[in-house]
Tab-separated table of C-alpha atoms in Angstrom:
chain	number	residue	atom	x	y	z
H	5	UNK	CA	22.649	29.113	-76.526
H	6	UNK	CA	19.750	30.282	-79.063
H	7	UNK	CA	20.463	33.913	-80.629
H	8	UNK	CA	17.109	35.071	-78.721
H	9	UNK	CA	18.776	33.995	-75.745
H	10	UNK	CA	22.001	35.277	-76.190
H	11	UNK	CA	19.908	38.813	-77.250
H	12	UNK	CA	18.058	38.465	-74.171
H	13	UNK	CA	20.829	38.752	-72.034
H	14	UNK	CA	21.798	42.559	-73.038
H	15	UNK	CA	20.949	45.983	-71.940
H	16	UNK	CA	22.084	49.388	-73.103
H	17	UNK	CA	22.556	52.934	-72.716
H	18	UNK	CA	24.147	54.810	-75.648
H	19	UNK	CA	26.641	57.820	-74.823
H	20	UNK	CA	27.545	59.217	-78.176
H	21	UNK	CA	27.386	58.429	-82.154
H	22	UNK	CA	29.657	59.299	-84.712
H	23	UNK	CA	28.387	59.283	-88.820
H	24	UNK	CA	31.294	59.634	-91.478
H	25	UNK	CA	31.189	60.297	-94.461
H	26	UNK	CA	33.759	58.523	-97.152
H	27	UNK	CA	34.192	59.532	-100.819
H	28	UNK	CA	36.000	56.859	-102.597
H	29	UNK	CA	37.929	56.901	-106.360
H	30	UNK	CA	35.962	57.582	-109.217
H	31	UNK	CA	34.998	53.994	-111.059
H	32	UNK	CA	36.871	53.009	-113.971
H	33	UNK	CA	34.323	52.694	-115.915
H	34	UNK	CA	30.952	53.971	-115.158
H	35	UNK	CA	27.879	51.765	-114.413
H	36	UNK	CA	24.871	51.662	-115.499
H	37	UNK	CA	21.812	49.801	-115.127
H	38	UNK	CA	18.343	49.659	-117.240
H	39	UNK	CA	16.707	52.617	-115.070
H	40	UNK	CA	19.568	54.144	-113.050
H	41	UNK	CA	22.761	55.358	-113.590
H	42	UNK	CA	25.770	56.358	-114.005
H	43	UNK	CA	27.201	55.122	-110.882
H	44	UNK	CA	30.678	56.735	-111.226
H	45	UNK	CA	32.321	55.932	-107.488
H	46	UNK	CA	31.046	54.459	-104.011
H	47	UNK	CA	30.393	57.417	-101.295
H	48	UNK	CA	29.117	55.730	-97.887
H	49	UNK	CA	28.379	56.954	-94.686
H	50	UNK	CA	29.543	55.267	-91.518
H	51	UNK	CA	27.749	54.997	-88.252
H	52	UNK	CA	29.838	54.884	-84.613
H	53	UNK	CA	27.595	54.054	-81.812
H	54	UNK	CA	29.017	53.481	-78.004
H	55	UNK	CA	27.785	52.319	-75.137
H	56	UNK	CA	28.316	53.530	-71.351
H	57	UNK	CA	31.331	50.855	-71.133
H	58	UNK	CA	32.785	52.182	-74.693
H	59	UNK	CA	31.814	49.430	-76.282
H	60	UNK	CA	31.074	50.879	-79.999
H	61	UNK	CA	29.110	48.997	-82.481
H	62	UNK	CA	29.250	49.803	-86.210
H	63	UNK	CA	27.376	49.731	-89.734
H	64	UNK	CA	27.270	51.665	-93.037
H	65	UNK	CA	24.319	54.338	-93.148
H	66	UNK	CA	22.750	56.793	-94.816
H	67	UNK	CA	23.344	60.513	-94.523
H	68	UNK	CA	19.798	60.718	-93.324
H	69	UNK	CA	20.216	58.861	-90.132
H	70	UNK	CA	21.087	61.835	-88.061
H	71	UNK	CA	17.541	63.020	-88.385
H	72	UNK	CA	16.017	61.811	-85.611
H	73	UNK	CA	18.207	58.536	-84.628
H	74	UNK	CA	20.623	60.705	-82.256
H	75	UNK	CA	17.740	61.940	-79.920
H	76	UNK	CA	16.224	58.825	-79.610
H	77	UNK	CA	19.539	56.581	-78.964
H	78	UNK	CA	21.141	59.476	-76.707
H	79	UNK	CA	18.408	59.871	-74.165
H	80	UNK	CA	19.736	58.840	-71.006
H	81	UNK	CA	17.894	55.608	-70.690
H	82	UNK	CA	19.199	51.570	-70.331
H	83	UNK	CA	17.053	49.448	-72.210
H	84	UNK	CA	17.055	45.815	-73.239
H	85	UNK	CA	18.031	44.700	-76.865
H	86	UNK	CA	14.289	43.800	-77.582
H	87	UNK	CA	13.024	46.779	-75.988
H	88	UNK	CA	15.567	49.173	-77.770
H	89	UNK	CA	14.470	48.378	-81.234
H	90	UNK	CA	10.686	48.411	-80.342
H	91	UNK	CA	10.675	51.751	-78.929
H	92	UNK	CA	12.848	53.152	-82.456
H	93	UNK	CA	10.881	50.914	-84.770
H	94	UNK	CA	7.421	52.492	-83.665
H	95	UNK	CA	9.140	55.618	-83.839
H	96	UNK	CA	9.022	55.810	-87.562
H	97	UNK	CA	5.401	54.808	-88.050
H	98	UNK	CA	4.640	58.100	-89.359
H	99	UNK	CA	7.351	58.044	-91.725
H	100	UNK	CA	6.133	54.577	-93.051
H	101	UNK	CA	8.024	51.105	-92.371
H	102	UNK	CA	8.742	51.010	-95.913
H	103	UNK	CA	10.390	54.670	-95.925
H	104	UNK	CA	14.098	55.274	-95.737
H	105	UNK	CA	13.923	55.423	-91.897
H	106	UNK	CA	13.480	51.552	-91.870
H	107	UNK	CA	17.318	51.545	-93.654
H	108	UNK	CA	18.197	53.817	-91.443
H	109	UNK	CA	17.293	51.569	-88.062
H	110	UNK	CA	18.733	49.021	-89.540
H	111	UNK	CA	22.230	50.778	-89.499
H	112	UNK	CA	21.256	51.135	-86.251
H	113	UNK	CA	20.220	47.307	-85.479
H	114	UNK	CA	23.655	46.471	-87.166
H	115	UNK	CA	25.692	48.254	-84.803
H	116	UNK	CA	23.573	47.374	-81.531
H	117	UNK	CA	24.289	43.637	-82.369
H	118	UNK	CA	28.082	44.715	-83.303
H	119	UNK	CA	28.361	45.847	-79.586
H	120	UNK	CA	26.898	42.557	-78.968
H	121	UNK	CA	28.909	40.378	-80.543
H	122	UNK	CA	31.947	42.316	-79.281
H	123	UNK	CA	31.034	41.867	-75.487
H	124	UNK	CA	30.572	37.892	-75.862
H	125	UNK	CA	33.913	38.299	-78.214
H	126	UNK	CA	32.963	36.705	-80.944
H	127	UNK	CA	32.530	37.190	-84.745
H	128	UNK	CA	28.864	38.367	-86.056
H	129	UNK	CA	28.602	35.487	-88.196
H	130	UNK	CA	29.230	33.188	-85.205
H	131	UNK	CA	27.490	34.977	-82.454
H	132	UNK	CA	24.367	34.618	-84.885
H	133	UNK	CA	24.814	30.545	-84.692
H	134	UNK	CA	26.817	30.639	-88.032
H	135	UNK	CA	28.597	27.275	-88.131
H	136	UNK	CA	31.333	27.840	-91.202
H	137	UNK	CA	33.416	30.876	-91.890
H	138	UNK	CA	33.256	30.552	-95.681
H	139	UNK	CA	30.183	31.521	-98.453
H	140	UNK	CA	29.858	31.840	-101.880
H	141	UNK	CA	29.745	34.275	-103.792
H	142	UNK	CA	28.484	35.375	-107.314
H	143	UNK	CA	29.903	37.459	-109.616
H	144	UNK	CA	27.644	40.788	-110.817
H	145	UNK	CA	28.417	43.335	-113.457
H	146	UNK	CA	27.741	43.718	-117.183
H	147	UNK	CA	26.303	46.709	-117.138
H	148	UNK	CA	23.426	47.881	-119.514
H	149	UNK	CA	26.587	50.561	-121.123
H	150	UNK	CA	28.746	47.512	-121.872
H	151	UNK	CA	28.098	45.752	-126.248
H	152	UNK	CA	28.430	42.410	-126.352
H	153	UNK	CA	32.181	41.774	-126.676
H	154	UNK	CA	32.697	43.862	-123.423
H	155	UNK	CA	29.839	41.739	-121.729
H	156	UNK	CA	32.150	39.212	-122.767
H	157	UNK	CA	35.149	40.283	-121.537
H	158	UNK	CA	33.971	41.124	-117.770
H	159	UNK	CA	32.018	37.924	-117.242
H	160	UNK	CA	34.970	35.906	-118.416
H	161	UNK	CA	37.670	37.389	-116.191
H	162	UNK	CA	34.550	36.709	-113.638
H	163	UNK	CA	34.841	33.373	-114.340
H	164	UNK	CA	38.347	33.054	-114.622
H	165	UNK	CA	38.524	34.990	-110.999
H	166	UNK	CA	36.560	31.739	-109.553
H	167	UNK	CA	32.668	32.055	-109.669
H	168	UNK	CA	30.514	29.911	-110.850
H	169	UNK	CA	27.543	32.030	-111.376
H	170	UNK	CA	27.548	35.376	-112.814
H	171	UNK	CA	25.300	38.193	-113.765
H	172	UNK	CA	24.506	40.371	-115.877
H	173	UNK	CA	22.123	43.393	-116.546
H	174	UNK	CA	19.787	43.699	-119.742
H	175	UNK	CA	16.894	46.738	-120.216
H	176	UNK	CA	18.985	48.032	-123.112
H	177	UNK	CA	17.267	52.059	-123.813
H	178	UNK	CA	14.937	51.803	-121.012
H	179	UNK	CA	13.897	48.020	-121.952
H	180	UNK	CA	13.149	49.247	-125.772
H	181	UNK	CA	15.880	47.766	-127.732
H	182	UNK	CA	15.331	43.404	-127.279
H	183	UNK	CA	17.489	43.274	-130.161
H	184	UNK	CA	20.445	44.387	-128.401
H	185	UNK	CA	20.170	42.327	-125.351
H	186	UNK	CA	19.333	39.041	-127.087
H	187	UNK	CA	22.568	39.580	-128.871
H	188	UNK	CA	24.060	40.315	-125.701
H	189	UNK	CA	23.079	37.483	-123.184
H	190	UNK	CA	24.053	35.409	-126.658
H	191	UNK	CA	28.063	36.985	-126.233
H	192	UNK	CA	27.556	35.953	-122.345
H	193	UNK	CA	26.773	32.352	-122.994
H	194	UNK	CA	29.415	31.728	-125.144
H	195	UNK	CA	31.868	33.223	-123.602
H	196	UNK	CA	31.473	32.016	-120.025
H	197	UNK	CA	30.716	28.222	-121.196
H	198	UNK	CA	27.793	25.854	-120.926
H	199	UNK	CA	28.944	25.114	-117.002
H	200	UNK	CA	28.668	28.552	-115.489
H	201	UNK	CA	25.192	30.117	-114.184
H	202	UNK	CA	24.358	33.091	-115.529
H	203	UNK	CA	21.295	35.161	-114.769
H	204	UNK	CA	19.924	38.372	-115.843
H	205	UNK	CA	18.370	41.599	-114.205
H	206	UNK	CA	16.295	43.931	-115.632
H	207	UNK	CA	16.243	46.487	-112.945
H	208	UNK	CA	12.326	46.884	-112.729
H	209	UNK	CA	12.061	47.880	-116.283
H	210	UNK	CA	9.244	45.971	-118.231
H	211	UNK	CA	5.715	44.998	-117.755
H	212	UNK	CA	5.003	41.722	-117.353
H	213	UNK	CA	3.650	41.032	-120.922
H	214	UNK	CA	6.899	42.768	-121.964
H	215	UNK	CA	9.127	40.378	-119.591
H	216	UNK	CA	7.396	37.167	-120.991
H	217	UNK	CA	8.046	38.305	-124.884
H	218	UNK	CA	11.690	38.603	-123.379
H	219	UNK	CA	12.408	35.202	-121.821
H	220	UNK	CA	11.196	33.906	-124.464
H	221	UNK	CA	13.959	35.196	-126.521
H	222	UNK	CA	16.584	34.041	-124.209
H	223	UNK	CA	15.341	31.054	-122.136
H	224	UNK	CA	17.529	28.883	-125.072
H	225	UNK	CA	20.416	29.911	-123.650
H	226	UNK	CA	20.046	28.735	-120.149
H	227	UNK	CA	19.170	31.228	-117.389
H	228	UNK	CA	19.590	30.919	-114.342
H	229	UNK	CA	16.963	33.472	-112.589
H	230	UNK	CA	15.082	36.334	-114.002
H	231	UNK	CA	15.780	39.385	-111.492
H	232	UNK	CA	13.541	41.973	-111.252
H	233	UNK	CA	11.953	42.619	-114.482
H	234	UNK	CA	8.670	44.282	-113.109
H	235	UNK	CA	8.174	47.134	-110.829
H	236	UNK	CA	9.271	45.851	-107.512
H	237	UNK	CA	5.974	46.547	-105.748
H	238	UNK	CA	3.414	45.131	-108.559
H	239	UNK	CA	2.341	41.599	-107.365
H	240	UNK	CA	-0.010	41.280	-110.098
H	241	UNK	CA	2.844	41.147	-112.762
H	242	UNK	CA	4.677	38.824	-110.485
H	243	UNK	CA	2.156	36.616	-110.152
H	244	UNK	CA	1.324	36.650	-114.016
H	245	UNK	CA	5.548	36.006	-114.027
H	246	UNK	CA	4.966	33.076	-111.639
H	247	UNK	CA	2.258	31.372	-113.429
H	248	UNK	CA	3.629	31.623	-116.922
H	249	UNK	CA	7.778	32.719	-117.250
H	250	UNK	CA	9.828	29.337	-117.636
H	251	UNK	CA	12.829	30.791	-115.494
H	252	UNK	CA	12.422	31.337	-112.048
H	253	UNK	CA	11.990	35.029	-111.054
H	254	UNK	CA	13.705	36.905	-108.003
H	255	UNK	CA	12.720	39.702	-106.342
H	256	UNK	CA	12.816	41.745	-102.890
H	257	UNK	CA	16.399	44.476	-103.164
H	258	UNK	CA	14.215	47.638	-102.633
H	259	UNK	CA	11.520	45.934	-100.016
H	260	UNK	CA	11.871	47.210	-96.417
H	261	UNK	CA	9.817	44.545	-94.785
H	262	UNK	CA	9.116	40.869	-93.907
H	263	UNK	CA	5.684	41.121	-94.977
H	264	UNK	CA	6.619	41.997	-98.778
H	265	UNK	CA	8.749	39.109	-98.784
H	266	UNK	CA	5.902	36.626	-97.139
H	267	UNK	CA	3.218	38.194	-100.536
H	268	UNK	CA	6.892	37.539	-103.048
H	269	UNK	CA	6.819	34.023	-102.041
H	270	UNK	CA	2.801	33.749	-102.038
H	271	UNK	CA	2.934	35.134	-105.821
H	272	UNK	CA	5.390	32.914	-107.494
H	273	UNK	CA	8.332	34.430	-106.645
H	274	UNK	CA	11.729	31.607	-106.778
H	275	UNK	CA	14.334	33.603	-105.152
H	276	UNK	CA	14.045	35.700	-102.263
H	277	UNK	CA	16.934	38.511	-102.330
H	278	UNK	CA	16.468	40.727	-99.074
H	279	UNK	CA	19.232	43.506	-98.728
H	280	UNK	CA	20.713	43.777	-95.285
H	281	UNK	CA	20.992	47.718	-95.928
H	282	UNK	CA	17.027	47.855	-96.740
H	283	UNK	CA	15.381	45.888	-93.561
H	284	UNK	CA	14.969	47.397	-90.191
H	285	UNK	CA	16.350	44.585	-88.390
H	286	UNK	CA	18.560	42.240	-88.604
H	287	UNK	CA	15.754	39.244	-87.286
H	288	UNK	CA	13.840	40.729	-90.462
H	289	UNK	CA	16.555	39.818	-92.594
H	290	UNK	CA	16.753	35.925	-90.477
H	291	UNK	CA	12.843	35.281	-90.621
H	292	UNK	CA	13.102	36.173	-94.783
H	293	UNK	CA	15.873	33.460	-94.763
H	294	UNK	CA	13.738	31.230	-92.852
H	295	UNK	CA	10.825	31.887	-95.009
H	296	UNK	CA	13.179	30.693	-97.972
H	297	UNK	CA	13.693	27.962	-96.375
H	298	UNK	CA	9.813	26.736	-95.552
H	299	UNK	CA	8.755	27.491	-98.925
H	300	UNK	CA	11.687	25.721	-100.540
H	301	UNK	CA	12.923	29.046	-102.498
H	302	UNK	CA	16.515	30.474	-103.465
H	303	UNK	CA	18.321	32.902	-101.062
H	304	UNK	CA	20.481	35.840	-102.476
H	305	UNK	CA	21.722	39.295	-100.740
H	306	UNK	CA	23.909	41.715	-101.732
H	307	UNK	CA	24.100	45.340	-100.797
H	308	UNK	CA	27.612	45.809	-98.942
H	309	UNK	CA	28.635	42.202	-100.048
H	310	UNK	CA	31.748	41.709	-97.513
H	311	UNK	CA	29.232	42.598	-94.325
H	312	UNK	CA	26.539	40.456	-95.827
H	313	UNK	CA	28.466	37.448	-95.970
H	314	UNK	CA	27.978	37.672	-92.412
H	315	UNK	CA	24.159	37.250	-92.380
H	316	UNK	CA	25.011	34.488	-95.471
H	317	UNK	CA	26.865	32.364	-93.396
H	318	UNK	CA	23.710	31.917	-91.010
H	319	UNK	CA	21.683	30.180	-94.253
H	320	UNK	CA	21.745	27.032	-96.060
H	321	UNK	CA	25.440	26.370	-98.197
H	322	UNK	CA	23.381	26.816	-101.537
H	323	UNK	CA	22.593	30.727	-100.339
H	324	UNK	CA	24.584	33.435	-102.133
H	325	UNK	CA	26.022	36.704	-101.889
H	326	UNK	CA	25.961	39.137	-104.552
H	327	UNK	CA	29.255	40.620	-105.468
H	328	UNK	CA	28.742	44.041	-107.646
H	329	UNK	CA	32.458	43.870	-108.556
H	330	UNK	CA	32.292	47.180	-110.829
H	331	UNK	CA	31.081	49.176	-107.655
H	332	UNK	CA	32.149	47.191	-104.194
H	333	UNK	CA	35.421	46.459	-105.566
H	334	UNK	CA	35.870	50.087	-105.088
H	335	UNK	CA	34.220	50.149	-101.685
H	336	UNK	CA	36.642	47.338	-100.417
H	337	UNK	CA	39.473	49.176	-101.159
H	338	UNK	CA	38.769	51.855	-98.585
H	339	UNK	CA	38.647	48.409	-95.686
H	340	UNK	CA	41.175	47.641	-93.272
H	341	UNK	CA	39.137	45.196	-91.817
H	342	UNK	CA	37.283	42.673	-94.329
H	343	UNK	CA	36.850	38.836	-95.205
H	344	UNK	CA	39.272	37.419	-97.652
H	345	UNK	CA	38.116	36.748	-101.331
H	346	UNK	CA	39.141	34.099	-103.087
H	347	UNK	CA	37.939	31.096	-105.585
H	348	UNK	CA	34.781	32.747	-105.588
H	349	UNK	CA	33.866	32.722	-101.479
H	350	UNK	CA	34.180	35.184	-98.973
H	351	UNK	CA	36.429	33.594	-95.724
H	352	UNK	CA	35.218	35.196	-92.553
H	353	UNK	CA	37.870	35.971	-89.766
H	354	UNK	CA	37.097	35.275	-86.277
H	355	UNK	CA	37.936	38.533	-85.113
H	356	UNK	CA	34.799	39.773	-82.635
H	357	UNK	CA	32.419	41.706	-83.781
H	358	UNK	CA	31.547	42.893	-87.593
H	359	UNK	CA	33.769	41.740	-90.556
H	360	UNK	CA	34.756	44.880	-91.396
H	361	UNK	CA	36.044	48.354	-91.155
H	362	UNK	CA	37.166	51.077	-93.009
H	363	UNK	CA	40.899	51.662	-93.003
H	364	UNK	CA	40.525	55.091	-91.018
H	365	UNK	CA	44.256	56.283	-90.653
H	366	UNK	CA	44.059	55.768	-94.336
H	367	UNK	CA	41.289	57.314	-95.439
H	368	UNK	CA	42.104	60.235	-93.308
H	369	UNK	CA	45.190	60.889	-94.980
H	370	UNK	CA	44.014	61.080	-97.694
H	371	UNK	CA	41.504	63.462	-97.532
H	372	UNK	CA	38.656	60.668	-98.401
H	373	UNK	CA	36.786	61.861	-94.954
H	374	UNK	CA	35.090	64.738	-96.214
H	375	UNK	CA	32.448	64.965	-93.149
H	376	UNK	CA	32.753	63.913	-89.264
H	377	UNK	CA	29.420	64.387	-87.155
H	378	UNK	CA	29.854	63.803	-83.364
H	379	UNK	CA	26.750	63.527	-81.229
H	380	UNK	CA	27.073	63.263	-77.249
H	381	UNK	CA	24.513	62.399	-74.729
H	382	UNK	CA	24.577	65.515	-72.821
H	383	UNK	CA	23.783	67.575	-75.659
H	384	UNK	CA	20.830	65.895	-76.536
């Protein structure tokens, strides 16, 4: 059976929603990238969503989906899959499909296909077509705060831990001091050995002229993809990027829809890299995988890396998932449920449904709920 069949053959009407929100312990080390940070923990909201047969679907949030979500979900009505997220997704037209409401429906697409996958009892990854249970994944970290020996030092035990790509920020003072990250993609090299990938991400840092002077600096030493080192939305400098920059360049964490992805690839863009926690669907997130595979790019996701092996396992054995082990090491602690990591792959279970959960008796008890929102049809 196709997916569109299989979503074809549901119909739903919501009875309550639950949001949580989860504080988590404090990182131990600080993060940074070239134009955010410090990240110093991993707080996440958590969306419940039930059905009239109690049936409850999940996904991580934001603390903005209560806006206008609960109304729209809790309104008494039975609706098909397709017709569901039709009616929500013109909903937000006014607050712009590339606005933080098109996260927040996709929290919301998530858990609808959660419920899903429970009622046919199987896992996401399977009820999506997935054939395997396993993906790889690559190691991320190296933050812009780390000097060379410490950039070192983390991609090593990366290596040592079983991947066989890694990555590693650069942007050094807002992208002003070269100096300092030719020296330190130089300490990366050597340290993690001729055999290992490595790429680099400049957070959106540079111009495009700026970018080029860059590469140019480190191309000797073997990169694997440049990641983001123009403003995410300037097409222009991508396609200067894509015309001229010997490494291939990815793109596409902060776009919210297909369509961005479909002017990426038409640019120059190598690698694809749509984040499951950005799109308002998860088809979106299937036809920008598809679109990879058409145009004969690279596929990488990351966001919350132990759900989107999930949506990984649907794509070709060469796609990966991005592991930010400074930061989601921290959120995987506070799972229950989750997909075992080993040698560098995520193992799905078979367990229906989503591949994970937050350890709730857990987190309770220890005082890392710090918010509980209940919503309930009849007070809508």
């Amino acid at each position: 059976m196709s997916l569109e069949e299989r979503l074809k053959k549901h119909a739903f009407r919501f009875e309550r929603l639950v949001i949580r929100r989860v504080v988590t312990r404090p990182a131990t080390t600080p993060f940074y990238d070239s134009t955010m940070g410090p990240f110093n923990d991993f707080p996440y909201f958590w969306l419940t969503l039930y059905d009239e047969d109690g049936t409850y679907g999940e996904a991580p949030c934001s603390e903005r989906i209560n806006l206008m979500f609960p109304r729209l979900l809790l309104d008494g009505s039975k609706r098909s899959y397709y017709d569901w997220h039709s009616h929500l997704y013109w909903q937000i037209r006014n607050r712009g499909f590339r606005s933080e409401a098109a996260s927040e429906l996709g929290s919301i697409d998530i858990a609808i296909h959660d419920i899903m996958a429970k009622r046919e009892g199987l896992a996401l990854h399977r009820f999506w077509g997935a054939t395997r249970d396993s993906v790889t994944v690559y190691g991320s970290g190296a933050g812009i705060n780390l000097d060379e020996s410490a950039v070192a030092k983390e991609l090593s035990d990366f290596v040592a831990a079983g991947y066989d790509t890694v990555k590693m920020k650069v942007g050094s003072d807002w992208g002003t001091d070269v100096e300092r990250d030719v020296r330190r993609v130089a300490a990366a090299r050597k340290a993690i050995g001729p055999d290992v990938r490595l790429a680099i991400d400049a957070n959106q840092c540079w111009t495009a002229g700026q970018a080029l002077r860059f590469i140019d600096r480190v191309a000797k030493y073997d990169i694997a993809w440049f990641e983001e080192p123009v403003h995410s939305a300037d097409l222009v400098a991508m396609r200067e990027l894509g015309e001229e920059c010997p490494i291939g360049i990815a793109a596409g964490e902060s776009e919210r829809t297909y369509f961005g992805f479909r002017d990426m690839a038409s640019v120059g863009v190598k690698q694809l890299q749509p984040c499951i926690m950005k799109l308002p669907a998860v088809l979106d997130w299937m036809k920008v995988r598809d679109l990879t595979i058409e145009r004969g790019l690279e596929l990488t996701s990351g966001g919350f890396s132990p759900l989107t092996a999930a949506f990984i396992a649907t794509a070709s054995e060469d796609s990966l998932t991005e592991y930010l082990v400074p930061l989601l090491s921290i959120f995987i602690e506070t799972l229950g449920k989750k997909p075992e990591l080993r040698d560098g792959c995520f193992y799905l279970s078979s367990d229906p449904g989503l591949p994970i959960q937050p350890e709730w008796e857990k987190l309770e008890n220890g005082g890392l709920v710090t918010e509980v929102i209940h919503f309930h049809k009849k007070n809508m």
